[in-house]
Short mmCIF file of C-alpha atoms and ligand atoms in Angstrom, two decimals:
data_model
loop_
_atom_site.label_atom_id
_atom_site.label_comp_id
_atom_site.label_asym_id
_atom_site.label_seq_id
_atom_site.Cartn_x
_atom_site.Cartn_y
_atom_site.Cartn_z
CA MET A 1 61.93 15.90 -9.81
CA ALA A 2 59.17 13.36 -10.33
CA LEU A 3 59.73 12.00 -6.84
CA ALA A 4 59.33 15.48 -5.31
CA SER A 5 56.06 15.97 -7.18
CA PHE A 6 54.84 12.59 -5.97
CA LYS A 7 55.71 13.51 -2.37
CA ASN A 8 53.84 16.79 -2.71
CA THR A 9 50.76 14.95 -3.95
CA ILE A 10 50.88 12.54 -1.01
CA ILE A 11 51.26 15.35 1.51
CA ARG A 12 48.46 17.37 -0.12
CA ASN A 13 46.11 14.36 0.00
CA LEU A 14 46.95 13.67 3.62
CA VAL A 15 45.98 17.13 4.78
CA SER A 16 43.05 17.87 2.42
CA LYS A 17 39.40 16.96 3.06
CA PRO A 18 38.00 13.80 1.38
CA LYS A 19 36.39 14.35 -2.00
CA THR A 20 33.49 12.01 -1.16
CA ARG A 21 30.59 12.50 1.26
CA LYS A 22 29.78 10.21 4.17
CA VAL A 23 26.79 7.92 3.68
CA GLU A 24 23.83 9.62 5.28
CA LYS A 25 21.85 7.55 7.76
CA GLU A 26 18.79 9.79 7.41
CA TYR A 27 17.17 10.98 4.22
CA PRO A 28 17.66 14.72 3.67
CA VAL A 29 14.56 16.87 4.14
CA GLY A 30 12.34 16.82 1.04
CA THR A 31 13.05 13.26 -0.10
CA ARG A 32 10.19 10.81 -0.32
CA GLY A 33 11.63 7.84 1.55
CA HIS A 34 10.21 4.36 1.12
CA VAL A 35 6.84 2.75 1.79
CA GLU A 36 6.25 1.18 5.21
CA ASN A 37 3.12 -0.60 6.37
CA ASP A 38 1.83 -0.90 9.93
CA MET A 39 0.57 -4.50 9.76
CA ASP A 40 -1.27 -4.05 13.08
CA VAL A 41 -3.70 -1.77 11.27
CA CYS A 42 -3.72 -3.02 7.66
CA VAL A 43 -6.95 -4.85 6.77
CA LEU A 44 -5.63 -6.21 3.43
CA CYS A 45 -8.31 -4.39 1.46
CA GLY A 46 -5.99 -4.26 -1.58
CA LEU A 47 -6.67 -0.64 -2.50
CA CYS A 48 -2.97 0.27 -2.36
CA SER A 49 -2.23 -2.54 -4.80
CA ILE A 50 -4.92 -1.30 -7.21
CA LYS A 51 -3.71 2.30 -7.03
CA CYS A 52 0.01 1.55 -7.44
CA PRO A 53 1.04 2.63 -10.95
CA THR A 54 4.02 0.26 -11.08
CA HIS A 55 2.29 -2.80 -9.53
CA ALA A 56 4.90 -2.85 -6.79
CA ILE A 57 2.41 -3.97 -4.13
CA THR A 58 0.72 -7.38 -3.88
CA VAL A 59 -1.97 -8.28 -1.36
CA ASP A 60 -2.81 -11.92 -0.64
CA LYS A 61 -6.03 -12.09 1.35
CA VAL A 62 -5.86 -15.88 1.76
CA ALA A 63 -2.28 -15.98 3.05
CA LYS A 64 -2.93 -12.68 4.87
CA THR A 65 0.21 -11.07 3.51
CA TRP A 66 1.15 -7.69 2.07
CA SER A 67 4.21 -7.55 -0.22
CA ILE A 68 6.20 -4.81 -1.87
CA ARG A 69 8.98 -4.87 -4.46
CA PRO A 70 11.09 -1.87 -3.41
CA MET A 71 12.94 -1.67 -6.73
CA SER A 72 9.65 -1.26 -8.59
CA CYS A 73 8.45 1.52 -6.30
CA ILE A 74 8.85 5.04 -7.69
CA GLN A 75 7.93 6.70 -4.37
CA CYS A 76 4.86 8.40 -5.83
CA ARG A 77 2.96 8.16 -2.49
CA CYS A 78 -0.23 7.11 -4.30
CA CYS A 79 -0.69 4.07 -2.04
CA VAL A 80 -0.07 6.14 1.09
CA ASP A 81 -2.61 8.78 0.09
CA ASN A 82 -5.31 6.20 -0.81
CA CYS A 83 -5.01 3.79 2.11
CA PRO A 84 -8.34 3.93 3.98
CA LYS A 85 -6.74 2.78 7.23
CA LYS A 86 -3.83 5.26 7.03
CA CYS A 87 -1.40 2.48 7.88
CA LEU A 88 1.00 3.26 5.03
CA SER A 89 3.71 5.89 5.39
CA MET A 90 6.87 7.01 3.66
CA GLY A 91 9.58 5.93 6.08
CA LEU A 92 12.50 8.34 6.18
CA ARG A 93 15.06 5.82 7.35
CA PHE A 94 18.20 4.57 5.68
CA GLN A 95 17.94 1.23 3.89
CA GLU A 96 20.80 -1.04 2.98
CA PRO A 97 21.53 -0.87 -0.74
CA GLY A 98 21.12 -4.08 -2.72
CA SER A 99 21.64 -5.43 -6.20
CA GLU A 100 18.86 -8.04 -6.25
CA LYS A 101 15.20 -7.45 -6.97
CA VAL A 102 13.72 -8.68 -3.73
CA THR A 103 10.09 -8.85 -2.64
CA LYS A 104 9.48 -7.90 0.95
CA THR A 105 6.52 -9.74 2.44
CA PHE A 106 4.79 -8.91 5.69
CA LYS A 107 2.14 -11.00 7.43
CA GLN A 108 -0.94 -9.41 8.90
CA SER A 109 -0.63 -9.32 12.69
CA GLU A 110 -2.80 -11.45 14.98
CA LYS A 111 -4.18 -8.21 16.42
CA ALA A 112 -5.33 -7.00 13.00
CA ILE A 113 -6.77 -10.44 12.11
CA ALA A 114 -8.77 -10.49 15.37
CA ALA A 115 -10.00 -6.92 14.81
CA GLN A 116 -11.04 -7.73 11.26
CA GLU A 117 -12.86 -10.90 12.31
CA ALA A 118 -14.70 -8.95 15.02
CA LEU A 119 -15.75 -6.35 12.43
CA MET A 120 -16.99 -9.03 10.04
CA LYS A 121 -18.88 -10.78 12.83
CA ALA A 122 -20.54 -7.50 13.84
CA ALA A 123 -21.47 -6.80 10.20
CA LYS A 124 -22.99 -10.29 9.86
CA GLU A 125 -24.98 -9.80 13.07
CA ARG A 126 -26.26 -6.42 11.84
CA ALA A 127 -27.30 -7.98 8.52
CA ALA A 128 -29.05 -10.86 10.31
CA ALA A 129 -30.86 -8.41 12.64
CA ALA A 130 -31.96 -6.30 9.66
CA ALA A 131 -33.25 -9.40 7.86
CA ALA A 132 -35.14 -10.52 10.98
CA ALA A 133 -36.70 -7.07 11.38
CA LYS A 134 -37.78 -7.09 7.74
CA ALA A 135 -39.33 -10.54 8.14
CA ALA A 136 -41.18 -9.41 11.28
CA GLN A 137 -42.51 -6.34 9.42
CA ALA A 138 -43.73 -8.54 6.61
CA ALA A 139 -45.42 -10.87 9.11
CA GLN A 140 -47.09 -7.88 10.82
CA ALA A 141 -48.41 -6.66 7.52
CA GLY A 142 -50.15 -10.06 7.52
CA ASN A 143 -52.48 -10.68 4.67
CA ALA A 144 -52.25 -7.21 3.24
CA PRO A 145 -52.06 -7.66 -0.51
CA ALA A 146 -48.77 -6.94 -2.06
CA PRO A 147 -48.74 -3.90 -4.36
CA ALA A 148 -49.69 -4.90 -7.88
CA ALA A 149 -46.85 -5.14 -10.32
CA PRO A 150 -47.12 -2.73 -13.25
CA ALA A 151 -48.70 -4.38 -16.28
CA PRO A 152 -46.21 -5.15 -19.04
CA GLN A 153 -46.38 -2.67 -21.88
CA LYS A 154 -47.62 -4.01 -25.15
CA ALA A 155 -45.30 -3.52 -28.07
CA PRO A 156 -46.93 -1.34 -30.79
CA GLU A 157 -48.31 -3.50 -33.57
CA LYS A 158 -46.75 -3.17 -36.98
CA THR A 159 -49.09 -1.95 -39.66
CA GLU A 160 -48.43 -3.01 -43.20
CA GLU A 161 -49.25 -0.54 -45.92
S1 SF4 B 1 -2.10 -0.93 3.31
FE1 SF4 B 1 -4.04 0.17 3.43
S2 SF4 B 1 -4.81 0.14 1.32
FE2 SF4 B 1 -3.20 -1.41 1.45
S3 SF4 B 1 -4.24 -3.32 1.91
FE3 SF4 B 1 -3.63 -2.42 3.88
S4 SF4 B 1 -5.40 -1.21 4.54
FE4 SF4 B 1 -5.68 -1.63 2.37
S1 SF4 B 2 4.78 4.84 -3.55
FE1 SF4 B 2 3.80 4.69 -5.57
S2 SF4 B 2 5.05 3.25 -6.72
FE2 SF4 B 2 5.61 3.00 -4.55
S3 SF4 B 2 4.32 1.33 -3.86
FE3 SF4 B 2 3.22 3.24 -3.39
S4 SF4 B 2 1.89 3.59 -5.18
FE4 SF4 B 2 3.44 2.04 -5.77
#
């Protein structure tokens, strides 16, 4: 009797659908995904790190790296919404599960470093040009007396009664 029941169970399990779902390779619509950074565009300004409520992001301007601890990220999108360069996004791709708290570090690309250096050089040149123009204006003004500084106000004297 017990053997017949056991056989029935085996046959039923062989023909029935599995009780588990297949691992999905894509996030279902509506999920938030995980943070991805386009290091060709990132200028390492550090705003994402400041805005992150869980301190999951670290920016090292000297080493030119951007790091994230995925297990600390709560997928709030705050960094994505505040990035001035719009290089952060919520990637909707499957990630391998893991049991260790890893830190993922990405180095700024040569392209981004070159672009940033060019921007800084241009800013320095603009500042130097502005300073030169100001100096020339001052020289043109020649001996014109500088506007008198307002006289310091005298503190009211104390009167003793
Ligand atoms: S990802 Fe955006 S906010 Fe974060 S350091 Fe790079 S440019 Fe700045
Ligand atoms: S999504 Fe939210 S928690 Fe995750 S890194 Fe960005 S700001 Fe931090």
